[in-house]
Amino acid sequence: MMRGRTDGVQKKRLVTSLCVMILCLVFLFLYYGSFFGSNRGKALEYGRKFASTYLGGDGDDKDADLSADRESSREDVDNDISPKSFPVCDDRYSELIPCLDRNLQTQLRMKVDLSLMEHYERHCPPQDRRYNCLIPPPPGYKVPIKWPESRDEVWKANIPHTHLAHEKSDQNWMAVKGNKIVFPGGGTHFHYGADKYITSMANMLNFSGDNLNNGGRIRTVLDVGCGVASFGAYLLSRDIIAMSLAPNDVHQNQIQFALERGIPAFLGVLGTKRLPYPSRSFELAHCSRCRIDWLQRDGILLLELDRLLRPGGYFAYSSPEAYAQDEEDRKIWREMSDLVGRMCWKIVAKRDQTVIWVKPLTNACYKAREPGTQPPLCRTDDDPDAVWGVKMEACITPYSEQMDKSKGSGLVPWPARLTAPPPRLADFGITNDMFGKDTEVWHRRVEQYWNLLKPKLRPKTLRNIMDMKANLGSFAAALRDKDVWVMNVVPEDDPNTLKIIYDRGLIGTDHDWCEAFSTYPRTYDLLHAWTVFSDITKKDCSVEDLLIEIDRILRPTGFLLVRDKRSIVELIKKYLTALHWESIVMVDGDPETEPDGDEVVFVIQKKKWQSSGESLKDSL
């Protein structure tokens, strides 16, 4: 009996143990199985969407595995393990601009009004459609020709598009010459070269020495419908900087050519939204046969130029309508003359097919208009400097009391305005002393940057530079003596200091770094990221996506300067191998402005690599 009782107890214990083990296994299965299963499922789904959207396929296992690897990489970073690799996009997408991808618009069946040019405006992919791969250079890609030689020629392999050379052959835009594309400096209305055209324009305005710079009074220019930006290219020798603007339209790659040449340029369109520049930014706007219907929607596009022009600013318009050769041209000219007259613009010069208008210096003309005159003045609560995603309105932006009283912008001529405190500092509560100290701090920091870069810099290495968080523009101001230009970017949720940057005679744009920038891949030699990554960690977007975007717009052998917290830099280090980047040096930040010592400067160089199937070949 004792033995039977013992057997029974043992059986009960065995059953209990088995039950506990089964429950534990079930628990582990439910927990880990659901965790890995759900994440793996998401990764595979992400991969299929990517393959379908950007590779033109239906998402095979290989593409799904690449996306899964990236998802695994994110988990590995969280566990302090470096990511293995990033997928590489198909070679066909070597020129991908995610927020200007019309294929995406078609796939998502976006409703855009073609007559209003909405299809050329920014439409960014939703999170589940974002590309998750490195953009490869085109086959045979070479490090770009250096400035100033690049003004006149680029490698054909870097932008293998020659249709404009044939389409505009009679206008001297560009021509194919062996393994290069050359730019004679011509345009639709200046066949004999932009240089002579610019001199002629200065002569029309009676500027001393036929110099459009006019003693430093004209510094910032907006060139609308710029083509390959030869107008802006030849302004540079006159100490004038132009924001050359054009959409990614039927003349595809014109902005890509401009940036490859080393000329400041930006992808944008006069459509339904304000251009990403603050009010009173430009001394001159220019349109040479830009094929824009200025009369549409009650003159809303011309009123957008009016918002951007400074008091006493000019609009130079070269077009057949200005010459009025036939009845249709004469009709357009009469209607346009009537419109600008009601906007208080006056003709200051007219010759051949070019007319130049000037804006009033004060609000006096606006106040003297008859009640009910169209276009109306903008509402008093309208912020003329709010631009990110803001719709254009058909109204006139009057000057502030300060500008009206000053009878102008109150700016000193260039180059003194670069360091002179601009009047609009008061809008931010910034004193002249604070402005001066900021200029000094960044001058010291830029000197440090240059010393850190020296071992890697060859002659004329840098030309196109971007400051990803420009604040007051002092980083760019410190580069005044270098043969470079800077795209100053003000994050859209930062104080809108972009108008200070333009008042200093510099250029830039607003942007949200949770989205892709409006430029082609491989268009900048150096990016400066001051606390940009720290800011991203506070938003609903990832450091990883920002790193991939930086890689997209950075040229092979280009540099990234990160100035941020030590913990942020340590995080970035984990991605270097995956991005094919090389660590150059890391040093402490500025002890005078960062006494806690947490800020560091990290210098990175992007390797030059070519994709060949699944293999990558790195080189510097």
Tab-separated table of N, CA, C and O in Angstrom, residues 350-449:
chain	number	residue	atom	x	y	z
A	350	LYS	N	12.589	99.963	-70.235
A	350	LYS	CA	12.008	99.019	-71.198
A	350	LYS	C	12.841	99.069	-72.468
A	350	LYS	O	13.079	100.139	-73.030
A	351	ARG	N	13.316	97.911	-72.873
A	351	ARG	CA	14.159	97.841	-74.072
A	351	ARG	C	13.974	96.477	-74.729
A	351	ARG	O	14.068	95.440	-74.053
A	352	ASP	N	13.731	96.492	-76.026
A	352	ASP	CA	13.517	95.261	-76.784
A	352	ASP	C	12.436	94.415	-76.091
A	352	ASP	O	11.309	94.885	-75.938
A	353	GLN	N	12.774	93.221	-75.679
A	353	GLN	CA	11.779	92.342	-75.055
A	353	GLN	C	11.924	92.288	-73.536
A	353	GLN	O	11.443	91.363	-72.893
A	354	THR	N	12.580	93.276	-72.959
A	354	THR	CA	12.777	93.297	-71.507
A	354	THR	C	12.167	94.560	-70.913
A	354	THR	O	12.396	95.669	-71.406
A	355	VAL	N	11.397	94.367	-69.850
A	355	VAL	CA	10.855	95.487	-69.094
A	355	VAL	C	11.234	95.287	-67.634
A	355	VAL	O	11.292	94.152	-67.138
A	356	ILE	N	11.539	96.377	-66.937
A	356	ILE	CA	11.898	96.312	-65.521
A	356	ILE	C	10.963	97.229	-64.742
A	356	ILE	O	10.874	98.430	-65.028
A	357	TRP	N	10.257	96.629	-63.775
A	357	TRP	CA	9.394	97.384	-62.876
A	357	TRP	C	10.102	97.576	-61.529
A	357	TRP	O	10.997	96.807	-61.163
A	358	VAL	N	9.643	98.571	-60.771
A	358	VAL	CA	10.159	98.794	-59.428
A	358	VAL	C	8.994	98.912	-58.453
A	358	VAL	O	7.943	99.470	-58.777
A	359	LYS	N	9.165	98.361	-57.275
A	359	LYS	CA	8.161	98.446	-56.216
A	359	LYS	C	8.281	99.775	-55.479
A	359	LYS	O	9.367	100.363	-55.421
A	360	PRO	N	7.195	100.225	-54.862
A	360	PRO	CA	7.284	101.469	-54.081
A	360	PRO	C	8.112	101.272	-52.813
A	360	PRO	O	8.257	100.156	-52.319
A	361	LEU	N	8.622	102.376	-52.295
A	361	LEU	CA	9.439	102.331	-51.082
A	361	LEU	C	8.596	102.369	-49.812
A	361	LEU	O	9.041	101.940	-48.748
A	362	THR	N	7.375	102.902	-49.927
A	362	THR	CA	6.530	103.057	-48.743
A	362	THR	C	5.116	102.572	-49.037
A	362	THR	O	4.801	102.142	-50.157
A	363	ASN	N	4.247	102.690	-48.045
A	363	ASN	CA	2.837	102.300	-48.188
A	363	ASN	C	1.974	103.411	-48.777
A	363	ASN	O	0.760	103.235	-48.932
A	364	ALA	N	2.571	104.550	-49.102
A	364	ALA	CA	1.791	105.720	-49.512
A	364	ALA	C	0.888	105.417	-50.707
A	364	ALA	O	-0.292	105.798	-50.725
A	365	CYS	N	1.419	104.730	-51.707
A	365	CYS	CA	0.621	104.425	-52.904
A	365	CYS	C	-0.542	103.500	-52.567
A	365	CYS	O	-1.648	103.672	-53.089
A	366	TYR	N	-0.318	102.531	-51.702
A	366	TYR	CA	-1.394	101.617	-51.323
A	366	TYR	C	-2.530	102.370	-50.636
A	366	TYR	O	-3.713	102.116	-50.880
A	367	LYS	N	-2.167	103.313	-49.784
A	367	LYS	CA	-3.169	104.079	-49.046
A	367	LYS	C	-3.943	105.023	-49.953
A	367	LYS	O	-5.095	105.389	-49.652
A	368	ALA	N	-3.319	105.417	-51.059
A	368	ALA	CA	-3.954	106.377	-51.966
A	368	ALA	C	-4.883	105.709	-52.981
A	368	ALA	O	-5.580	106.409	-53.732
A	369	ARG	N	-4.923	104.404	-53.024
A	369	ARG	CA	-5.788	103.723	-53.995
A	369	ARG	C	-7.263	103.941	-53.642
A	369	ARG	O	-7.622	104.111	-52.472
A	370	GLU	N	-8.105	103.882	-54.664
A	370	GLU	CA	-9.540	104.006	-54.451
A	370	GLU	C	-10.054	102.829	-53.631
A	370	GLU	O	-9.558	101.699	-53.795
A	371	PRO	N	-11.019	103.052	-52.741
A	371	PRO	CA	-11.587	101.936	-51.970
A	371	PRO	C	-12.118	100.846	-52.892
A	371	PRO	O	-12.735	101.133	-53.918
A	372	GLY	N	-11.847	99.596	-52.535
A	372	GLY	CA	-12.306	98.462	-53.337
A	372	GLY	C	-11.384	98.083	-54.477
A	372	GLY	O	-11.666	97.135	-55.217
A	373	THR	N	-10.262	98.807	-54.624
A	373	THR	CA	-9.307	98.481	-55.689
A	373	THR	C	-8.730	97.086	-55.462
A	373	THR	O	-8.378	96.709	-54.351
A	374	GLN	N	-8.658	96.322	-56.540
A	374	GLN	CA	-8.080	94.976	-56.493
A	374	GLN	C	-6.674	94.988	-57.073
A	374	GLN	O	-6.397	95.753	-58.006
A	375	PRO	N	-5.767	94.183	-56.580
A	375	PRO	CA	-5.927	93.264	-55.445
A	375	PRO	C	-5.948	94.010	-54.116
A	375	PRO	O	-5.344	95.082	-53.992
A	376	PRO	N	-6.604	93.422	-53.107
A	376	PRO	CA	-6.705	94.085	-51.805
A	376	PRO	C	-5.407	93.960	-51.019
A	376	PRO	O	-4.520	93.175	-51.378
A	377	LEU	N	-5.296	94.725	-49.966
A	377	LEU	CA	-4.185	94.530	-49.019
A	377	LEU	C	-4.462	93.276	-48.193
A	377	LEU	O	-5.621	92.947	-47.918
A	378	CYS	N	-3.421	92.573	-47.811
A	378	CYS	CA	-3.586	91.366	-46.996
A	378	CYS	C	-4.120	91.735	-45.610
A	378	CYS	O	-3.953	92.856	-45.138
A	379	ARG	N	-4.744	90.777	-44.967
A	379	ARG	CA	-5.287	90.988	-43.629
A	379	ARG	C	-4.163	91.354	-42.657
A	379	ARG	O	-3.025	90.917	-42.807
A	380	THR	N	-4.513	92.099	-41.664
A	380	THR	CA	-3.515	92.526	-40.686
A	380	THR	C	-2.974	91.351	-39.873
A	380	THR	O	-1.857	91.416	-39.355
A	381	ASP	N	-3.756	90.255	-39.765
A	381	ASP	CA	-3.287	89.090	-39.005
A	381	ASP	C	-2.520	88.095	-39.871
A	381	ASP	O	-2.121	87.029	-39.407
A	382	ASP	N	-2.312	88.439	-41.140
A	382	ASP	CA	-1.554	87.563	-42.035
A	382	ASP	C	-0.062	87.745	-41.769
A	382	ASP	O	0.447	88.869	-41.772
A	383	ASP	N	0.631	86.639	-41.530
A	383	ASP	CA	2.079	86.677	-41.303
A	383	ASP	C	2.782	86.459	-42.639
A	383	ASP	O	2.782	85.339	-43.164
A	384	PRO	N	3.381	87.486	-43.217
A	384	PRO	CA	4.005	87.333	-44.540
A	384	PRO	C	5.250	86.461	-44.531
A	384	PRO	O	5.745	86.088	-45.594
A	385	ASP	N	5.753	86.124	-43.335
A	385	ASP	CA	6.954	85.292	-43.241
A	385	ASP	C	6.632	83.824	-42.976
A	385	ASP	O	7.532	82.989	-42.955
A	386	ALA	N	5.363	83.494	-42.758
A	386	ALA	CA	4.959	82.094	-42.581
A	386	ALA	C	4.861	81.452	-43.954
A	386	ALA	O	4.050	81.882	-44.799
A	387	VAL	N	5.674	80.430	-44.197
A	387	VAL	CA	5.765	79.899	-45.556
A	387	VAL	C	5.614	78.379	-45.648
A	387	VAL	O	5.250	77.869	-46.718
A	388	TRP	N	5.890	77.650	-44.585
A	388	TRP	CA	5.930	76.194	-44.707
A	388	TRP	C	4.515	75.627	-44.870
A	388	TRP	O	3.745	75.561	-43.927
A	389	GLY	N	4.173	75.247	-46.094
A	389	GLY	CA	2.858	74.693	-46.384
A	389	GLY	C	1.745	75.713	-46.391
A	389	GLY	O	0.568	75.336	-46.376
A	390	VAL	N	2.074	77.011	-46.427
A	390	VAL	CA	1.067	78.069	-46.389
A	390	VAL	C	0.599	78.387	-47.810
A	390	VAL	O	1.414	78.580	-48.718
A	391	LYS	N	-0.702	78.455	-48.008
A	391	LYS	CA	-1.273	78.759	-49.314
A	391	LYS	C	-1.027	80.227	-49.680
A	391	LYS	O	-1.069	81.116	-48.830
A	392	MET	N	-0.788	80.456	-50.955
A	392	MET	CA	-0.676	81.828	-51.442
A	392	MET	C	-2.047	82.485	-51.441
A	392	MET	O	-3.068	81.808	-51.594
A	393	GLU	N	-2.051	83.803	-51.289
A	393	GLU	CA	-3.282	84.572	-51.368
A	393	GLU	C	-3.085	85.739	-52.315
A	393	GLU	O	-1.997	86.313	-52.387
A	394	ALA	N	-4.166	86.104	-53.026
A	394	ALA	CA	-4.100	87.194	-54.001
A	394	ALA	C	-4.295	88.531	-53.295
A	394	ALA	O	-5.341	89.186	-53.418
A	395	CYS	N	-3.276	88.939	-52.545
A	395	CYS	CA	-3.348	90.211	-51.828
A	395	CYS	C	-1.961	90.823	-51.750
A	395	CYS	O	-0.948	90.138	-51.890
A	396	ILE	N	-1.929	92.127	-51.494
A	396	ILE	CA	-0.677	92.868	-51.380
A	396	ILE	C	-0.243	92.913	-49.919
A	396	ILE	O	-1.037	93.271	-49.050
A	397	THR	N	0.998	92.563	-49.673
A	397	THR	CA	1.536	92.620	-48.315
A	397	THR	C	2.121	94.010	-48.077
A	397	THR	O	3.160	94.351	-48.655
A	398	PRO	N	1.462	94.823	-47.259
A	398	PRO	CA	2.025	96.155	-46.994
A	398	PRO	C	3.270	96.058	-46.125
A	398	PRO	O	3.520	95.044	-45.474
A	399	TYR	N	4.045	97.141	-46.103
A	399	TYR	CA	5.262	97.154	-45.295
A	399	TYR	C	4.920	97.359	-43.824
A	399	TYR	O	3.891	97.934	-43.470
A	400	SER	N	5.810	96.891	-42.970
A	400	SER	CA	5.668	97.156	-41.540
A	400	SER	C	5.853	98.650	-41.286
A	400	SER	O	6.355	99.396	-42.143
A	401	GLU	N	5.460	99.080	-40.118
A	401	GLU	CA	5.614	100.493	-39.768
A	401	GLU	C	7.077	100.920	-39.834
A	401	GLU	O	7.394	102.032	-40.280
A	402	GLN	N	7.968	100.019	-39.403
A	402	GLN	CA	9.388	100.326	-39.408
A	402	GLN	C	9.896	100.539	-40.832
A	402	GLN	O	10.601	101.514	-41.126
A	403	MET	N	9.527	99.613	-41.746
A	403	MET	CA	9.966	99.740	-43.140
A	403	MET	C	9.351	100.967	-43.794
A	403	MET	O	10.000	101.666	-44.578
A	404	ASP	N	8.086	101.214	-43.504
A	404	ASP	CA	7.403	102.370	-44.089
A	404	ASP	C	8.075	103.664	-43.642
A	404	ASP	O	8.287	104.591	-44.434
A	405	LYS	N	8.414	103.716	-42.365
A	405	LYS	CA	9.067	104.897	-41.812
A	405	LYS	C	10.478	105.067	-42.379
A	405	LYS	O	10.936	106.191	-42.642
A	406	SER	N	11.174	103.957	-42.584
A	406	SER	CA	12.553	103.996	-43.085
A	406	SER	C	12.623	104.259	-44.585
A	406	SER	O	13.702	104.526	-45.118
A	407	LYS	N	11.474	104.137	-45.261
A	407	LYS	CA	11.411	104.268	-46.721
A	407	LYS	C	12.372	103.285	-47.397
A	407	LYS	O	13.143	103.629	-48.284
A	408	GLY	N	12.297	102.061	-46.920
A	408	GLY	CA	13.149	101.015	-47.469
A	408	GLY	C	13.428	99.963	-46.421
A	408	GLY	O	12.849	99.977	-45.326
A	409	SER	N	14.312	99.046	-46.735
A	409	SER	CA	14.612	97.944	-45.829
A	409	SER	C	15.546	98.338	-44.707
A	409	SER	O	15.672	97.626	-43.705
A	410	GLY	N	16.239	99.478	-44.850
A	410	GLY	CA	17.168	99.923	-43.817
A	410	GLY	C	18.467	99.146	-43.788
A	410	GLY	O	19.212	99.216	-42.798
A	411	LEU	N	18.773	98.416	-44.866
A	411	LEU	CA	19.986	97.600	-44.908
A	411	LEU	C	21.142	98.390	-45.503
A	411	LEU	O	20.967	99.189	-46.429
A	412	VAL	N	22.341	98.144	-44.989
A	412	VAL	CA	23.534	98.755	-45.568
A	412	VAL	C	23.952	97.924	-46.775
A	412	VAL	O	23.564	96.763	-46.914
A	413	PRO	N	24.742	98.497	-47.683
A	413	PRO	CA	25.162	97.744	-48.872
A	413	PRO	C	26.018	96.527	-48.499
A	413	PRO	O	26.639	96.480	-47.440
A	414	TRP	N	26.059	95.566	-49.398
A	414	TRP	CA	26.937	94.414	-49.285
A	414	TRP	C	28.361	94.852	-49.591
A	414	TRP	O	28.550	95.689	-50.474
A	415	PRO	N	29.401	94.338	-48.930
A	415	PRO	CA	29.382	93.233	-47.968
A	415	PRO	C	29.230	93.656	-46.509
A	415	PRO	O	29.232	92.817	-45.617
A	416	ALA	N	29.086	94.977	-46.242
A	416	ALA	CA	28.976	95.430	-44.855
A	416	ALA	C	27.749	94.827	-44.172
A	416	ALA	O	27.759	94.578	-42.962
A	417	ARG	N	26.694	94.561	-44.950
A	417	ARG	CA	25.468	94.042	-44.330
A	417	ARG	C	25.646	92.629	-43.753
A	417	ARG	O	24.821	92.167	-42.969
A	418	LEU	N	26.700	91.933	-44.155
A	418	LEU	CA	26.930	90.586	-43.647
A	418	LEU	C	27.129	90.580	-42.135
A	418	LEU	O	26.684	89.655	-41.448
A	419	THR	N	27.771	91.606	-41.620
A	419	THR	CA	28.066	91.654	-40.185
A	419	THR	C	27.345	92.799	-39.464
A	419	THR	O	27.407	92.881	-38.239
A	420	ALA	N	26.667	93.669	-40.213
A	420	ALA	CA	25.920	94.759	-39.590
A	420	ALA	C	24.584	94.237	-39.062
A	420	ALA	O	23.873	93.532	-39.778
A	421	PRO	N	24.214	94.541	-37.832
A	421	PRO	CA	22.938	94.052	-37.289
A	421	PRO	C	21.758	94.555	-38.123
A	421	PRO	O	21.566	95.768	-38.266
A	422	PRO	N	20.967	93.658	-38.692
A	422	PRO	CA	19.819	94.093	-39.511
A	422	PRO	C	18.659	94.578	-38.650
A	422	PRO	O	18.509	94.140	-37.500
A	423	PRO	N	17.829	95.493	-39.168
A	423	PRO	CA	16.725	96.044	-38.376
A	423	PRO	C	15.744	94.992	-37.868
A	423	PRO	O	15.170	95.148	-36.789
A	424	ARG	N	15.548	93.903	-38.609
A	424	ARG	CA	14.536	92.918	-38.213
A	424	ARG	C	14.984	92.025	-37.056
A	424	ARG	O	14.235	91.140	-36.636
A	425	LEU	N	16.191	92.249	-36.527
A	425	LEU	CA	16.603	91.544	-35.312
A	425	LEU	C	15.617	91.776	-34.178
A	425	LEU	O	15.370	90.895	-33.350
A	426	ALA	N	15.053	92.982	-34.154
A	426	ALA	CA	14.136	93.346	-33.065
A	426	ALA	C	12.903	92.446	-33.046
A	426	ALA	O	12.279	92.283	-31.991
A	427	ASP	N	12.550	91.846	-34.192
A	427	ASP	CA	11.393	90.939	-34.238
A	427	ASP	C	11.586	89.726	-33.339
A	427	ASP	O	10.619	89.070	-32.954
A	428	PHE	N	12.848	89.412	-33.012
A	428	PHE	CA	13.157	88.231	-32.212
A	428	PHE	C	13.683	88.602	-30.825
A	428	PHE	O	14.108	87.723	-30.070
A	429	GLY	N	13.690	89.879	-30.533
A	429	GLY	CA	14.218	90.305	-29.242
A	429	GLY	C	15.717	90.123	-29.134
A	429	GLY	O	16.259	89.974	-28.035
A	430	ILE	N	16.407	90.115	-30.265
A	430	ILE	CA	17.867	89.931	-30.286
A	430	ILE	C	18.536	91.300	-30.348
A	430	ILE	O	18.238	92.105	-31.234
A	431	THR	N	19.431	91.563	-29.419
A	431	THR	CA	20.133	92.847	-29.402
A	431	THR	C	21.318	92.812	-30.360
A	431	THR	O	21.774	91.743	-30.789
A	432	ASN	N	21.827	93.996	-30.668
A	432	ASN	CA	23.006	94.087	-31.529
A	432	ASN	C	24.201	93.376	-30.901
A	432	ASN	O	25.013	92.750	-31.593
A	433	ASP	N	24.299	93.456	-29.575
A	433	ASP	CA	25.408	92.800	-28.877
A	433	ASP	C	25.303	91.278	-28.991
A	433	ASP	O	26.315	90.594	-29.233
A	434	MET	N	24.086	90.741	-28.852
A	434	MET	CA	23.874	89.291	-28.993
A	434	MET	C	24.209	88.843	-30.407
A	434	MET	O	24.823	87.786	-30.610
A	435	PHE	N	23.828	89.659	-31.377
A	435	PHE	CA	24.122	89.346	-32.773
A	435	PHE	C	25.631	89.307	-33.010
A	435	PHE	O	26.159	88.387	-33.657
A	436	GLY	N	26.336	90.300	-32.468
A	436	GLY	CA	27.790	90.347	-32.628
A	436	GLY	C	28.479	89.165	-31.989
A	436	GLY	O	29.424	88.594	-32.565
A	437	LYS	N	28.019	88.769	-30.811
A	437	LYS	CA	28.623	87.621	-30.135
A	437	LYS	C	28.379	86.325	-30.898
A	437	LYS	O	29.264	85.463	-30.977
A	438	ASP	N	27.180	86.188	-31.458
A	438	ASP	CA	26.882	84.993	-32.254
A	438	ASP	C	27.811	84.911	-33.465
A	438	ASP	O	28.314	83.834	-33.812
A	439	THR	N	28.037	86.045	-34.100
A	439	THR	CA	28.949	86.092	-35.256
A	439	THR	C	30.356	85.682	-34.844
A	439	THR	O	31.025	84.919	-35.553
A	440	GLU	N	30.819	86.160	-33.695
A	440	GLU	CA	32.167	85.823	-33.217
A	440	GLU	C	32.299	84.342	-32.872
A	440	GLU	O	33.305	83.698	-33.205
A	441	VAL	N	31.282	83.807	-32.197
A	441	VAL	CA	31.317	82.396	-31.804
A	441	VAL	C	31.452	81.500	-33.024
A	441	VAL	O	32.275	80.572	-33.063
A	442	TRP	N	30.648	81.774	-34.053
A	442	TRP	CA	30.681	80.897	-35.224
A	442	TRP	C	31.930	81.122	-36.074
A	442	TRP	O	32.382	80.200	-36.764
A	443	HIS	N	32.476	82.306	-36.024
A	443	HIS	CA	33.757	82.520	-36.709
A	443	HIS	C	34.831	81.630	-36.093
A	443	HIS	O	35.613	80.987	-36.808
A	444	ARG	N	34.841	81.548	-34.766
A	444	ARG	CA	35.811	80.693	-34.065
A	444	ARG	C	35.550	79.210	-34.367
A	444	ARG	O	36.483	78.428	-34.581
A	445	ARG	N	34.296	78.835	-34.394
A	445	ARG	CA	33.954	77.437	-34.652
A	445	ARG	C	34.312	77.025	-36.077
A	445	ARG	O	34.797	75.905	-36.305
A	446	VAL	N	34.070	77.906	-37.024
A	446	VAL	CA	34.389	77.574	-38.418
A	446	VAL	C	35.895	77.435	-38.605
A	446	VAL	O	36.365	76.584	-39.377
A	447	GLU	N	36.660	78.244	-37.915
A	447	GLU	CA	38.121	78.085	-37.959
A	447	GLU	C	38.515	76.699	-37.460
A	447	GLU	O	39.406	76.041	-38.021
A	448	GLN	N	37.864	76.249	-36.382
A	448	GLN	CA	38.133	74.911	-35.859
A	448	GLN	C	37.768	73.854	-36.896
A	448	GLN	O	38.528	72.897	-37.131
A	449	TYR	N	36.595	74.009	-37.530
A	449	TYR	CA	36.174	73.049	-38.554
A	449	TYR	C	37.221	72.943	-39.660
A	449	TYR	O	37.571	71.848	-40.108
